Coordinates of N, CA and C in Angstrom, one line a residue:
M1 N 97.9 11.6 -96.8 CA 98.1 10.2 -96.5 C 99.2 10.0 -95.4
A2 N 100.3 10.8 -95.6 CA 101.4 10.7 -94.7 C 101.0 11.2 -93.3
S3 N 100.3 12.3 -93.3 CA 99.9 12.8 -92.0 C 98.9 11.9 -91.3
H4 N 98.0 11.2 -92.2 CA 97.1 10.3 -91.6 C 97.8 9.1 -91.0
S5 N 98.8 8.6 -91.7 CA 99.6 7.5 -91.1 C 100.3 7.9 -89.9
K6 N 100.8 9.1 -89.9 CA 101.5 9.6 -88.7 C 100.6 9.7 -87.5
G7 N 99.3 10.2 -87.8 CA 98.4 10.3 -86.7 C 98.0 8.9 -86.1
K8 N 97.9 7.9 -87.0 CA 97.6 6.5 -86.5 C 98.8 6.0 -85.7
R9 N 100.0 6.3 -86.1 CA 101.2 5.8 -85.4 C 101.2 6.5 -84.0
T10 N 100.9 7.8 -84.0 CA 100.9 8.6 -82.7 C 99.9 8.0 -81.8
D11 N 98.6 7.6 -82.3 CA 97.6 7.0 -81.4 C 98.1 5.7 -80.9
R12 N 98.8 4.9 -81.7 CA 99.3 3.6 -81.3 C 100.3 3.8 -80.2
N13 N 101.2 4.7 -80.4 CA 102.2 5.0 -79.4 C 101.7 5.5 -78.1
R14 N 100.7 6.3 -78.2 CA 100.0 6.8 -77.0 C 99.4 5.7 -76.2
A15 N 98.8 4.8 -77.0 CA 98.1 3.6 -76.4 C 99.2 2.8 -75.7
K16 N 100.4 2.6 -76.3 CA 101.4 1.8 -75.7 C 101.9 2.5 -74.4
I17 N 102.1 3.8 -74.5 CA 102.5 4.6 -73.3 C 101.5 4.4 -72.2
C18 N 100.3 4.6 -72.5 CA 99.2 4.5 -71.5 C 99.2 3.1 -70.9
G19 N 99.4 2.1 -71.8 CA 99.4 0.7 -71.3 C 100.5 0.4 -70.4
R20 N 101.7 1.1 -70.6 CA 102.9 0.8 -69.8 C 103.1 1.7 -68.6
C21 N 102.1 2.6 -68.4 CA 102.3 3.6 -67.3 C 102.5 2.9 -66.0
D22 N 101.8 1.8 -65.8 CA 101.9 1.1 -64.5 C 103.2 0.5 -64.3
H23 N 103.9 0.1 -65.4 CA 105.1 -0.6 -65.3 C 106.4 0.1 -65.7
G24 N 106.2 1.3 -66.3 CA 107.3 2.1 -66.8 C 107.7 1.6 -68.2
V25 N 108.5 2.3 -68.9 CA 108.9 1.9 -70.3 C 110.3 1.2 -70.1
D26 N 110.4 0.0 -70.5 CA 111.6 -0.8 -70.3 C 112.7 -0.4 -71.4
Q27 N 113.8 -1.0 -71.3 CA 114.9 -0.7 -72.2 C 114.7 -1.2 -73.6
K28 N 113.7 -2.1 -73.8 CA 113.5 -2.7 -75.1 C 112.4 -2.0 -75.8
A29 N 111.9 -0.9 -75.3 CA 110.8 -0.1 -76.0 C 111.4 0.4 -77.3
D30 N 110.6 0.4 -78.3 CA 111.1 0.8 -79.6 C 111.3 2.3 -79.7
A31 N 112.1 2.7 -80.7 CA 112.5 4.1 -80.8 C 111.4 5.1 -81.0
D32 N 110.4 4.6 -81.8 CA 109.2 5.5 -82.0 C 108.5 5.8 -80.7
L33 N 108.4 4.8 -79.9 CA 107.7 5.0 -78.6 C 108.4 6.0 -77.7
I34 N 109.7 5.9 -77.6 CA 110.5 6.8 -76.8 C 110.4 8.2 -77.4
R35 N 110.5 8.3 -78.7 CA 110.4 9.6 -79.4 C 109.1 10.3 -79.1
E36 N 108.0 9.5 -79.3 CA 106.7 10.0 -79.0 C 106.5 10.5 -77.6
L37 N 107.0 9.7 -76.7 CA 106.9 10.1 -75.3 C 107.6 11.4 -75.0
Y38 N 108.8 11.5 -75.6 CA 109.5 12.8 -75.4 C 108.8 14.0 -76.0
E39 N 108.2 13.8 -77.2 CA 107.4 14.9 -77.8 C 106.2 15.2 -77.0
M40 N 105.5 14.2 -76.5 CA 104.3 14.5 -75.7 C 104.6 15.3 -74.4
V41 N 105.8 15.1 -73.9 CA 106.2 15.7 -72.6 C 106.7 17.1 -72.9
T42 N 107.5 17.3 -74.0 CA 108.2 18.6 -74.2 C 107.5 19.6 -75.1
N43 N 106.6 19.1 -76.0 CA 106.0 20.1 -77.0 C 104.8 20.7 -76.3
L44 N 104.8 22.0 -76.3 CA 103.6 22.8 -75.8 C 103.4 24.0 -76.6
D45 N 102.3 24.2 -77.2 CA 102.0 25.4 -77.9 C 101.6 26.5 -77.0
V46 N 102.1 27.7 -77.3 CA 101.9 28.9 -76.4 C 100.4 29.2 -76.3
L47 N 99.6 28.8 -77.3 CA 98.2 29.0 -77.2 C 97.5 28.1 -76.2
Q48 N 98.2 27.1 -75.7 CA 97.7 26.2 -74.7 C 97.9 26.8 -73.3
L49 N 98.7 27.9 -73.2 CA 98.9 28.5 -71.9 C 97.7 29.3 -71.4
S50 N 97.6 29.5 -70.1 CA 96.6 30.3 -69.6 C 96.9 31.8 -69.8
D51 N 95.9 32.7 -69.6 CA 96.2 34.1 -69.8 C 97.3 34.6 -68.9
G52 N 97.3 34.1 -67.6 CA 98.3 34.5 -66.7 C 99.7 34.0 -67.1
E53 N 99.8 32.8 -67.6 CA 101.1 32.3 -68.1 C 101.6 33.1 -69.3
K54 N 100.6 33.4 -70.2 CA 101.0 34.2 -71.4 C 101.5 35.6 -71.0
C55 N 100.8 36.2 -70.1 CA 101.2 37.6 -69.6 C 102.6 37.5 -69.0
T56 N 102.8 36.5 -68.1 CA 104.1 36.4 -67.4 C 105.2 36.2 -68.4
L57 N 105.0 35.3 -69.4 CA 106.0 35.0 -70.4 C 106.3 36.2 -71.2
A58 N 105.2 37.0 -71.6 CA 105.4 38.2 -72.4 C 106.2 39.2 -71.5
L59 N 105.9 39.3 -70.3 CA 106.5 40.3 -69.4 C 108.0 40.0 -69.3
F60 N 108.4 38.8 -68.9 CA 109.8 38.5 -68.8 C 110.5 38.5 -70.1
G61 N 109.9 38.1 -71.2 CA 110.5 38.1 -72.5 C 110.7 39.5 -73.0
D62 N 109.8 40.4 -72.7 CA 109.9 41.8 -73.2 C 111.0 42.5 -72.4
I63 N 111.1 42.3 -71.1 CA 112.2 42.9 -70.3 C 113.6 42.4 -70.8
A64 N 113.7 41.1 -71.1 CA 114.9 40.5 -71.5 C 115.3 41.0 -72.9
R65 N 114.3 41.2 -73.8 CA 114.6 41.7 -75.2 C 115.1 43.1 -75.1
R66 N 114.5 43.9 -74.3 CA 114.9 45.3 -74.2 C 116.3 45.4 -73.6
L67 N 116.6 44.6 -72.6 CA 118.0 44.6 -72.0 C 119.0 44.1 -73.0
A68 N 118.7 43.2 -73.9 CA 119.6 42.7 -74.9 C 119.9 43.8 -75.9
I69 N 118.8 44.5 -76.3 CA 119.0 45.6 -77.2 C 119.8 46.8 -76.6
A70 N 119.6 47.1 -75.4 CA 120.3 48.2 -74.7 C 121.7 47.9 -74.3
N71 N 122.0 46.6 -74.2 CA 123.3 46.2 -73.7 C 124.0 45.1 -74.6
P72 N 124.3 45.5 -75.9 CA 124.8 44.5 -76.8 C 126.2 44.0 -76.5
S73 N 126.9 44.8 -75.6 CA 128.3 44.4 -75.3 C 128.4 43.5 -74.1
L74 N 127.3 43.3 -73.4 CA 127.3 42.5 -72.2 C 127.3 41.0 -72.5
D75 N 128.1 40.2 -71.9 CA 128.0 38.8 -72.1 C 126.6 38.2 -71.6
D76 N 126.1 38.8 -70.6 CA 124.8 38.4 -70.1 C 123.9 39.7 -70.0
P77 N 123.1 39.9 -71.0 CA 122.3 41.1 -71.0 C 121.3 41.2 -69.8
L78 N 121.0 40.1 -69.2 CA 120.1 40.1 -68.0 C 120.7 40.8 -66.8
Q79 N 122.0 41.0 -66.9 CA 122.7 41.7 -65.8 C 122.7 43.3 -66.0
G80 N 122.1 43.7 -67.1 CA 122.0 45.1 -67.3 C 121.1 45.8 -66.3
D81 N 121.3 47.2 -66.2 CA 120.5 47.9 -65.3 C 119.5 48.8 -66.0
G82 N 118.5 49.3 -65.3 CA 117.5 50.1 -65.8 C 116.3 50.3 -64.9
V83 N 115.3 50.9 -65.3 CA 114.1 51.1 -64.5 C 112.9 50.6 -65.3
V84 N 112.1 49.7 -64.6 CA 110.9 49.1 -65.3 C 109.7 49.4 -64.5
L85 N 108.7 49.9 -65.1 CA 107.4 50.2 -64.5 C 106.4 49.1 -64.9
I86 N 105.7 48.5 -63.9 CA 104.7 47.5 -64.2 C 103.4 47.9 -63.5
D87 N 102.4 48.0 -64.2 CA 101.1 48.4 -63.6 C 100.3 47.1 -63.4
E88 N 99.7 46.9 -62.3 CA 98.9 45.7 -62.0 C 99.6 44.4 -62.3
L89 N 100.7 44.2 -61.5 CA 101.6 43.0 -61.8 C 100.8 41.7 -61.7
E90 N 99.8 41.7 -60.9 CA 99.0 40.4 -60.7 C 98.0 40.1 -61.7
L91 N 97.9 40.9 -62.8 CA 96.9 40.8 -63.8 C 96.9 39.4 -64.4
H92 N 95.8 38.7 -64.3 CA 95.5 37.3 -64.9 C 96.3 36.2 -64.2
M93 N 97.1 36.6 -63.1 CA 98.0 35.6 -62.5 C 97.2 34.7 -61.5
H94 N 97.5 33.4 -61.5 CA 97.0 32.6 -60.4 C 97.6 33.0 -59.1
T95 N 96.9 32.8 -58.0 CA 97.4 33.3 -56.7 C 98.8 32.7 -56.3
S96 N 99.0 31.5 -56.7 CA 100.3 30.8 -56.4 C 101.4 31.5 -57.2
W97 N 101.2 32.0 -58.4 CA 102.2 32.7 -59.2 C 102.4 34.1 -58.5
Q98 N 101.3 34.7 -58.0 CA 101.5 36.0 -57.4 C 102.5 35.9 -56.2
R99 N 102.5 34.8 -55.5 CA 103.4 34.6 -54.4 C 104.9 34.5 -54.9
K100 N 105.1 34.1 -56.1 CA 106.5 33.8 -56.6 C 107.0 34.9 -57.5
V101 N 106.2 35.8 -58.1 CA 106.6 36.6 -59.2 C 107.7 37.7 -58.7
I102 N 107.6 38.2 -57.5 CA 108.5 39.2 -57.0 C 109.9 38.6 -57.0
S103 N 110.0 37.4 -56.3 CA 111.4 36.8 -56.2 C 111.9 36.4 -57.6
M104 N 111.0 36.0 -58.5 CA 111.4 35.6 -59.9 C 112.0 36.9 -60.6
L105 N 111.3 38.0 -60.5 CA 111.8 39.2 -61.1 C 113.2 39.6 -60.6
K106 N 113.3 39.6 -59.2 CA 114.6 39.9 -58.6 C 115.7 39.0 -59.0
K107 N 115.4 37.7 -59.1 CA 116.5 36.7 -59.5 C 116.9 36.8 -60.9
T108 N 115.9 37.1 -61.8 CA 116.1 37.1 -63.2 C 116.8 38.4 -63.7
F109 N 116.4 39.5 -63.1 CA 116.9 40.8 -63.4 C 117.4 41.5 -62.2
P110 N 118.6 41.1 -61.7 CA 119.1 41.6 -60.4 C 119.4 43.1 -60.3
N111 N 119.7 43.7 -61.5 CA 120.1 45.1 -61.5 C 119.0 46.1 -62.0
I112 N 117.8 45.6 -62.1 CA 116.7 46.4 -62.5 C 116.0 47.0 -61.3
Q113 N 115.7 48.3 -61.4 CA 114.8 48.9 -60.4 C 113.3 48.8 -60.8
F114 N 112.5 48.1 -60.1 CA 111.1 47.9 -60.5 C 110.2 48.9 -59.7
I115 N 109.3 49.5 -60.4 CA 108.3 50.4 -59.8 C 107.0 49.7 -60.2
I116 N 106.3 49.1 -59.2 CA 105.2 48.2 -59.4 C 103.9 48.7 -58.7
T117 N 102.8 48.6 -59.4 CA 101.5 48.9 -58.7 C 100.8 47.5 -58.5
T118 N 100.1 47.4 -57.4 CA 99.4 46.1 -57.2 C 98.3 46.3 -56.2
H119 N 97.2 45.5 -56.3 CA 96.2 45.4 -55.3 C 96.2 44.0 -54.7
S120 N 97.2 43.2 -54.9 CA 97.3 41.8 -54.5 C 97.9 41.7 -53.1
P121 N 97.2 41.2 -52.1 CA 97.9 40.9 -50.8 C 98.9 39.8 -50.9
Q122 N 98.8 38.9 -51.9 CA 99.8 37.8 -52.1 C 101.1 38.4 -52.5
I123 N 101.1 39.4 -53.4 CA 102.3 40.0 -53.8 C 102.9 40.9 -52.7
L124 N 102.0 41.6 -52.0 CA 102.5 42.5 -50.9 C 103.1 41.7 -49.8
G125 N 102.6 40.5 -49.6 CA 103.2 39.6 -48.6 C 104.6 39.1 -48.9
E126 N 105.0 39.2 -50.1 CA 106.3 38.8 -50.5 C 107.3 39.9 -50.7
V127 N 106.9 41.1 -50.4 CA 107.8 42.3 -50.6 C 108.6 42.4 -49.4
D128 N 109.9 42.2 -49.5 CA 110.9 42.3 -48.4 C 111.5 43.7 -48.2
H129 N 112.5 43.8 -47.4 CA 113.1 45.1 -47.0 C 113.8 45.7 -48.2
D130 N 114.0 45.0 -49.3 CA 114.7 45.6 -50.5 C 113.7 46.6 -51.2
F131 N 112.4 46.5 -50.9 CA 111.5 47.4 -51.6 C 110.9 48.5 -50.6
N132 N 110.6 49.6 -51.2 CA 109.9 50.7 -50.5 C 108.4 50.6 -50.9
V133 N 107.5 50.5 -50.0 CA 106.1 50.4 -50.2 C 105.4 51.6 -49.9
Y134 N 104.6 52.1 -50.9 CA 103.8 53.3 -50.7 C 102.3 53.0 -50.9
A135 N 101.5 53.6 -50.1 CA 100.0 53.4 -50.2 C 99.4 54.7 -50.8
L136 N 98.7 54.6 -51.9 CA 98.0 55.7 -52.6 C 96.6 55.7 -52.2
S137 N 96.1 56.9 -51.9 CA 94.6 57.0 -51.6 C 94.2 58.4 -52.1
R138 N 92.9 58.5 -52.4 CA 92.3 59.7 -52.9 C 91.6 60.5 -51.8
N139 N 91.9 61.8 -51.7 CA 91.3 62.7 -50.7 C 90.7 63.8 -51.5
G140 N 89.4 63.7 -51.9 CA 88.8 64.7 -52.7 C 89.5 64.7 -54.1
S141 N 90.0 65.8 -54.5 CA 90.7 65.8 -55.8 C 92.2 65.6 -55.7
D142 N 92.7 65.3 -54.5 CA 94.1 65.1 -54.2 C 94.4 63.6 -54.1
I143 N 95.6 63.3 -54.4 CA 96.1 61.9 -54.2 C 97.2 61.9 -53.1
Q144 N 96.9 61.2 -52.1 CA 97.9 61.1 -51.0 C 98.8 59.9 -51.1
V145 N 100.1 60.1 -50.9 CA 101.1 59.0 -51.0 C 101.7 58.9 -49.7
V146 N 101.6 57.8 -49.0 CA 102.1 57.5 -47.7 C 103.0 56.3 -47.7
Q147 N 104.2 56.4 -47.2 CA 105.1 55.2 -47.1 C 104.6 54.3 -46.0
T148 N 104.5 53.1 -46.3 CA 104.0 52.1 -45.3 C 105.1 51.1 -44.9
T149 N 104.8 50.5 -43.7 CA 105.8 49.5 -43.3 C 105.7 48.3 -44.1
G150 N 106.8 47.5 -44.1 CA 106.9 46.3 -44.9 C 105.8 45.3 -44.5
M151 N 105.4 44.4 -45.4 CA 104.4 43.4 -45.2 C 104.9 42.0 -45.4
F152 N 106.2 41.9 -45.5 CA 106.8 40.6 -45.8 C 106.5 39.6 -44.7
G153 N 105.9 38.4 -45.1 CA 105.6 37.4 -44.2 C 104.2 37.5 -43.6
M154 N 103.5 38.6 -43.8 CA 102.1 38.7 -43.3 C 101.2 37.8 -44.2
D155 N 100.1 37.3 -43.5 CA 99.2 36.5 -44.3 C 98.2 37.5 -45.0
S156 N 97.6 37.0 -46.0 CA 96.7 37.8 -46.9 C 95.6 38.5 -46.2
N157 N 95.0 37.8 -45.2 CA 93.9 38.4 -44.5 C 94.3 39.6 -43.7
S158 N 95.5 39.5 -43.0 CA 96.0 40.6 -42.2 C 96.3 41.8 -43.1
I159 N 96.9 41.6 -44.3 CA 97.2 42.6 -45.2 C 95.9 43.3 -45.7
L160 N 94.9 42.5 -46.0 CA 93.6 43.1 -46.4 C 93.0 44.0 -45.4
E161 N 93.0 43.5 -44.1 CA 92.3 44.2 -43.1 C 93.2 45.4 -42.5
D162 N 94.4 45.1 -42.2 CA 95.3 46.1 -41.5 C 95.9 47.1 -42.5
K163 N 96.3 46.7 -43.7 CA 97.0 47.6 -44.6 C 96.1 48.2 -45.7
M164 N 95.1 47.4 -46.1 CA 94.3 47.8 -47.3 C 92.9 48.2 -46.8
E165 N 92.6 48.1 -45.5 CA 91.4 48.5 -44.9 C 90.2 47.9 -45.7
T166 N 90.3 46.6 -45.9 CA 89.3 45.9 -46.7 C 88.9 44.6 -45.9
D167 N 87.7 44.3 -45.8 CA 87.2 43.1 -45.1 C 87.8 41.9 -45.8
S168 N 88.2 40.9 -45.0 CA 88.7 39.7 -45.6 C 87.7 38.6 -45.7
V169 N 86.5 38.9 -45.2 CA 85.3 38.0 -45.3 C 84.1 38.8 -45.9
S170 N 83.1 38.1 -46.3 CA 81.9 38.7 -46.8 C 81.2 39.5 -45.7
A171 N 80.5 40.5 -46.2 CA 79.8 41.4 -45.2 C 78.8 40.6 -44.4
I172 N 78.1 39.6 -45.0 CA 77.1 38.8 -44.2 C 77.8 38.1 -43.1
I173 N 78.9 37.4 -43.4 CA 79.6 36.6 -42.4 C 80.2 37.5 -41.3
K174 N 80.7 38.6 -41.7 CA 81.3 39.6 -40.7 C 80.2 40.0 -39.8
Q175 N 79.0 40.4 -40.3 CA 77.9 40.8 -39.5 C 77.5 39.7 -38.5
K176 N 77.3 38.5 -39.0 CA 76.9 37.4 -38.1 C 78.0 37.1 -37.1
T177 N 79.2 37.2 -37.5 CA 80.3 36.9 -36.5 C 80.3 37.9 -35.4
E178 N 80.1 39.2 -35.7 CA 80.0 40.3 -34.7 C 78.9 40.0 -33.8
E179 N 77.7 39.6 -34.3 CA 76.5 39.4 -33.5 C 76.8 38.2 -32.6
M180 N 77.5 37.1 -33.1 CA 77.8 36.0 -32.3 C 78.6 36.3 -31.1
Y181 N 79.7 37.1 -31.3 CA 80.5 37.5 -30.2 C 79.8 38.4 -29.2
S182 N 78.9 39.3 -29.7 CA 78.1 40.1 -28.8 C 77.3 39.3 -27.9
L183 N 76.7 38.2 -28.4 CA 75.9 37.3 -27.6 C 76.7 36.6 -26.6
L184 N 78.0 36.2 -27.0 CA 78.9 35.6 -26.1 C 79.2 36.5 -24.9
E185 N 79.4 37.8 -25.2 CA 79.7 38.7 -24.1 C 78.5 38.8 -23.1
L186 N 77.3 38.6 -23.6 CA 76.1 38.7 -22.8 C 75.8 37.3 -22.1
K187 N 76.7 36.3 -22.4 CA 76.6 35.0 -21.9 C 75.3 34.3 -22.4
D188 N 74.8 34.7 -23.6 CA 73.7 34.1 -24.2 C 74.2 33.0 -25.1
F189 N 74.6 31.8 -24.5 CA 75.3 30.8 -25.2 C 74.4 30.1 -26.2
D190 N 73.1 30.0 -25.9 CA 72.2 29.3 -26.9 C 72.1 30.2 -28.2
G191 N 71.9 31.5 -28.0 CA 71.8 32.4 -29.1 C 73.1 32.4 -29.9
A192 N 74.2 32.4 -29.3 CA 75.5 32.4 -30.0 C 75.7 31.1 -30.7
E193 N 75.3 30.0 -30.1 CA 75.4 28.7 -30.8 C 74.5 28.7 -32.1
N194 N 73.3 29.3 -32.0 CA 72.5 29.3 -33.2 C 73.1 30.0 -34.3
I195 N 73.8 31.2 -34.0 CA 74.4 32.0 -35.0 C 75.6 31.2 -35.6
A196 N 76.3 30.5 -34.7 CA 77.5 29.7 -35.1 C 77.0 28.6 -36.1
D197 N 75.9 28.1 -35.8 CA 75.3 27.0 -36.8 C 75.0 27.7 -38.1
E198 N 74.5 28.9 -38.1 CA 74.2 29.6 -39.4 C 75.5 29.9 -40.2
I199 N 76.5 30.3 -39.5 CA 77.8 30.6 -40.1 C 78.4 29.4 -40.7
D200 N 78.4 28.3 -39.9 CA 79.0 27.0 -40.4 C 78.2 26.5 -41.7
E201 N 76.9 26.7 -41.7 CA 76.1 26.3 -42.9 C 76.5 27.1 -44.1
L202 N 76.7 28.4 -43.9 CA 77.1 29.3 -45.0 C 78.5 29.0 -45.5
T203 N 79.4 28.7 -44.6 CA 80.8 28.6 -44.9 C 81.3 27.1 -45.0
Q204 N 80.3 26.2 -45.0 CA 80.6 24.7 -45.0 C 81.7 24.3 -44.0
N205 N 81.4 24.8 -42.7 CA 82.2 24.5 -41.6 C 83.7 24.9 -41.7
R206 N 84.0 26.0 -42.4 CA 85.4 26.4 -42.6 C 85.7 27.7 -42.0
N207 N 84.9 28.1 -41.0 CA 85.1 29.4 -40.3 C 85.8 29.2 -38.9
I208 N 86.9 29.8 -38.7 CA 87.7 29.6 -37.5 C 87.0 30.3 -36.3
D209 N 86.2 31.4 -36.6 CA 85.5 32.1 -35.5 C 84.5 31.2 -34.8
T210 N 83.8 30.4 -35.5 CA 82.8 29.5 -34.9 C 83.5 28.4 -34.1
V211 N 84.7 28.0 -34.5 CA 85.4 27.0 -33.6 C 85.8 27.7 -32.3
R212 N 86.3 28.9 -32.3 CA 86.6 29.6 -31.1 C 85.3 29.8 -30.2
A213 N 84.2 30.2 -30.9 CA 83.0 30.5 -30.2 C 82.5 29.2 -29.5
R214 N 82.6 28.1 -30.1 CA 82.1 26.8 -29.5 C 82.9 26.4 -28.3
V215 N 84.2 26.7 -28.4 CA 85.0 26.5 -27.2 C 84.6 27.4 -26.0
I216 N 84.3 28.6 -26.3 CA 83.8 29.6 -25.3 C 82.5 29.1 -24.7
I217 N 81.6 28.7 -25.6 CA 80.3 28.2 -25.2 C 80.4 27.0 -24.3
R218 N 81.2 26.0 -24.7 CA 81.4 24.8 -23.8 C 81.9 25.2 -22.4
R219 N 82.9 26.1 -22.4 CA 83.5 26.5 -21.1 C 82.4 27.3 -20.3
G220 N 81.7 28.1 -21.0 CA 80.7 28.9 -20.2 C 79.6 28.0 -19.6
R221 N 79.1 27.0 -20.4 CA 78.1 26.1 -19.9 C 78.7 25.3 -18.8
Y222 N 79.9 24.9 -18.9 CA 80.5 24.1 -17.9 C 80.6 24.8 -16.5
K223 N 81.0 26.1 -16.6 CA 81.0 26.9 -15.4 C 79.6 27.1 -14.8
N224 N 78.6 27.3 -15.7 CA 77.3 27.5 -15.2 C 76.8 26.3 -14.5
N225 N 77.1 25.1 -15.0 CA 76.7 23.9 -14.4 C 77.4 23.7 -13.0
D226 N 78.7 24.1 -12.9 CA 79.3 24.1 -11.6 C 78.7 25.0 -10.6
L227 N 78.3 26.2 -11.1 CA 77.7 27.1 -10.1 C 76.3 26.7 -9.7
S228 N 75.6 26.0 -10.6 CA 74.2 25.6 -10.3 C 74.2 24.3 -9.5
N229 N 75.4 23.6 -9.4 CA 75.5 22.3 -8.7 C 76.7 22.4 -7.7
P230 N 76.6 23.2 -6.7 CA 77.7 23.4 -5.8 C 78.0 22.1 -5.0

């Protein structure tokens, strides 16, 4: 009965909160309403978190716990030193989190040496001069390890194509884009425009190459008109 009454009170308070959202809660709001609002904002069950949030919380919590155990005499155990290996750092993480996690690790654990593996261009784009970056590749039964230049500030597409030797677009779009540019070199503007239309339909008008191509097409046709009408 008590829990039932509490549930009814919670529903009433939520209704009050929703009803006052447009005007804010004034100073005369009752204590139950203020308390309920506070609880709604601050209480969050860990089971409500996404897999990426849970993994990130577990990662930072585990490192902090181990530092506290290893450095009981430190006022701030997070200042402890050590070596931490993390495989596939980006696992389950949203791309926006992947952009932030490197700086978060450095800021939270400033004296830890991290050895990290990743396939994420978002993470690699945030790796600054404080990190050494190595590319691993398989050559038959051997594994080759080559130190590569930093990628800090590079966009994800450039990292995929230049550093990871991976296409940043689908194979179909890449093939059609190459065909479109080949037709432009041949000054076949009608054919190039038809392919540009196909690419725009497939990508919902979000392909920058078709924008460039249409500029070239307009300029080419303009020049042709000038030559045909001296």
